[in-house]
């Protein structure tokens, strides 16, 4: 890929996950040249259910994606926590967020969102089967060297390639060789859980009548280090997840080593662990739902977490799990990854030129705007993981207290969560809905200037 001198950079995005695809859409709208390189030779969206709420939905509204998302979603009303016998321990309503923000939380099967995001990327701007071997910076350019002996050169490299990011490893190796890498960044991710996830085929409404309600509550069950989660999703289906919590570091390491190459045998062993456990639907068992799930829609995930200090180096920058891997209990991993994409796109839009000085300034601004918010949600994800599936007596006590918080405390927490809603500052802003306050956002210098120039010239201001 050639890179002639220009004001706008050429951006190489490694990883076609949700953050990479959202960044691509934003750069498309910002008229910034980009290309997405994905390691997998075939995109196969897996995963169970996920939710998006007020902290990211304004961007979907800006991009014209919100109504399409609603077509494949249910509104999230509450989550219910049960013990291992499905007896209700407590519940928490989530509808307070709509009054505050004007947005109802949307719950859907993760593959549905992935398909929607992928459909908005021009096929000529994404290449599959590209395994990155190393990164090289030379002559004020960055080049990725791939396993197929091809090279691709641009001005900026974005590592959106997940918790085991090749981009991160490459820049960290170079920084470590120069003694520039913080000690904490050289340490392994911290293990927490291993999870099996899937989405059933269409179910019989006579046996599962709750699927016809058009909205849903998330059902969390757990005990003895195990937890299983059920969420109704459109299409009369149930998205499910079964998790095993490790009791100590040694157990986590043994499990990770024994499952270095997961396959059908490893899935079968974990399925057996959960097959007999009860679910609150028609007196059924977890195995009923697993058996009604296509085998190719079942995947196993090793859940680790870590907040990295270093988010960029030279012309390379990290987003999402590559720089802050979160546990899924708070449902904030994908949301924060997409928020990274939004803020990074804003910084790239305002990039003065393609010099290293300007790029470093943009990366520094990106991290400064995101660090505090990402750190807060990282800590929340660890806390909620203990609330849902903690093993110790103190964690069970926290779970009981959390589920019986006064309404005013819940409302205050909702107001705080809904206040952070970053948007693309180079697009017309989505209207501020609801009654709650919204945190101020750095305006785009370039966009503001362009709008003022249009106004003076008698043009249309958007």
PDB file of N, CA and C in Angstrom, residues 71-74 109 199-205 211-212 232-238:
ATOM      1  N   UNK A  71     -33.535  -3.653  15.701  1.00  0.00           N
ATOM      2  CA  UNK A  71     -34.267  -4.703  14.988  1.00  0.00           C
ATOM      3  C   UNK A  71     -33.800  -6.096  15.393  1.00  0.00           C
ATOM      4  N   UNK A  72     -32.575  -6.204  15.905  1.00  0.00           N
ATOM      5  CA  UNK A  72     -32.047  -7.512  16.292  1.00  0.00           C
ATOM      6  C   UNK A  72     -31.848  -7.600  17.808  1.00  0.00           C
ATOM      7  N   UNK A  73     -32.519  -6.697  18.552  1.00  0.00           N
ATOM      8  CA  UNK A  73     -32.302  -6.599  19.988  1.00  0.00           C
ATOM      9  C   UNK A  73     -33.601  -6.703  20.779  1.00  0.00           C
ATOM     10  N   UNK A  74     -33.446  -6.960  22.052  1.00  0.00           N
ATOM     11  CA  UNK A  74     -34.500  -6.809  23.042  1.00  0.00           C
ATOM     12  C   UNK A  74     -34.079  -5.708  24.010  1.00  0.00           C
ATOM     13  N   UNK A 109     -27.788 -11.185  20.447  1.00  0.00           N
ATOM     14  CA  UNK A 109     -26.741 -12.179  20.232  1.00  0.00           C
ATOM     15  C   UNK A 109     -25.543 -11.469  19.607  1.00  0.00           C
ATOM     16  N   UNK A 199     -25.387 -19.833  21.448  1.00  0.00           N
ATOM     17  CA  UNK A 199     -26.737 -19.316  21.192  1.00  0.00           C
ATOM     18  C   UNK A 199     -27.548 -20.457  20.596  1.00  0.00           C
ATOM     19  N   UNK A 200     -28.692 -20.753  21.182  1.00  0.00           N
ATOM     20  CA  UNK A 200     -29.507 -21.875  20.718  1.00  0.00           C
ATOM     21  C   UNK A 200     -30.106 -21.611  19.336  1.00  0.00           C
ATOM     22  N   UNK A 201     -30.629 -22.656  18.740  1.00  0.00           N
ATOM     23  CA  UNK A 201     -31.476 -22.512  17.566  1.00  0.00           C
ATOM     24  C   UNK A 201     -32.836 -21.985  18.031  1.00  0.00           C
ATOM     25  N   UNK A 202     -33.753 -21.748  17.101  1.00  0.00           N
ATOM     26  CA  UNK A 202     -35.093 -21.276  17.451  1.00  0.00           C
ATOM     27  C   UNK A 202     -35.785 -22.284  18.359  1.00  0.00           C
ATOM     28  N   UNK A 203     -36.363 -21.782  19.459  1.00  0.00           N
ATOM     29  CA  UNK A 203     -36.965 -22.650  20.457  1.00  0.00           C
ATOM     30  C   UNK A 203     -38.492 -22.656  20.366  1.00  0.00           C
ATOM     31  N   UNK A 204     -39.083 -23.669  20.945  1.00  0.00           N
ATOM     32  CA  UNK A 204     -40.531 -23.843  20.973  1.00  0.00           C
ATOM     33  C   UNK A 204     -41.134 -22.890  21.998  1.00  0.00           C
ATOM     34  N   UNK A 205     -42.010 -21.985  21.540  1.00  0.00           N
ATOM     35  CA  UNK A 205     -42.604 -20.999  22.444  1.00  0.00           C
ATOM     36  C   UNK A 205     -43.524 -21.633  23.477  1.00  0.00           C
ATOM     37  N   UNK A 211     -40.026 -16.205  25.903  1.00  0.00           N
ATOM     38  CA  UNK A 211     -39.307 -15.666  24.746  1.00  0.00           C
ATOM     39  C   UNK A 211     -40.176 -14.765  23.888  1.00  0.00           C
ATOM     40  N   UNK A 212     -41.483 -14.817  24.065  1.00  0.00           N
ATOM     41  CA  UNK A 212     -42.396 -14.028  23.241  1.00  0.00           C
ATOM     42  C   UNK A 212     -42.669 -12.645  23.816  1.00  0.00           C
ATOM     43  N   UNK A 232     -32.550 -14.101  26.888  1.00  0.00           N
ATOM     44  CA  UNK A 232     -33.382 -14.254  25.699  1.00  0.00           C
ATOM     45  C   UNK A 232     -32.945 -13.253  24.645  1.00  0.00           C
ATOM     46  N   UNK A 233     -32.831 -13.704  23.399  1.00  0.00           N
ATOM     47  CA  UNK A 233     -32.462 -12.819  22.294  1.00  0.00           C
ATOM     48  C   UNK A 233     -33.461 -13.023  21.156  1.00  0.00           C
ATOM     49  N   UNK A 234     -33.594 -12.050  20.256  1.00  0.00           N
ATOM     50  CA  UNK A 234     -34.567 -12.164  19.164  1.00  0.00           C
ATOM     51  C   UNK A 234     -34.380 -13.450  18.364  1.00  0.00           C
ATOM     52  N   UNK A 235     -35.498 -13.875  17.752  1.00  0.00           N
ATOM     53  CA  UNK A 235     -35.478 -15.119  16.997  1.00  0.00           C
ATOM     54  C   UNK A 235     -35.889 -16.305  17.844  1.00  0.00           C
ATOM     55  N   UNK A 236     -36.529 -16.031  19.016  1.00  0.00           N
ATOM     56  CA  UNK A 236     -36.945 -17.095  19.931  1.00  0.00           C
ATOM     57  C   UNK A 236     -35.769 -17.999  20.304  1.00  0.00           C
ATOM     58  N   UNK A 237     -34.666 -17.359  20.692  1.00  0.00           N
ATOM     59  CA  UNK A 237     -33.463 -18.085  21.049  1.00  0.00           C
ATOM     60  C   UNK A 237     -32.988 -17.655  22.428  1.00  0.00           C
ATOM     61  N   UNK A 238     -32.112 -18.454  23.001  1.00  0.00           N
ATOM     62  CA  UNK A 238     -31.506 -18.125  24.282  1.00  0.00           C
ATOM     63  C   UNK A 238     -29.991 -18.147  24.123  1.00  0.00           C
TER      64      UNK A 238
END
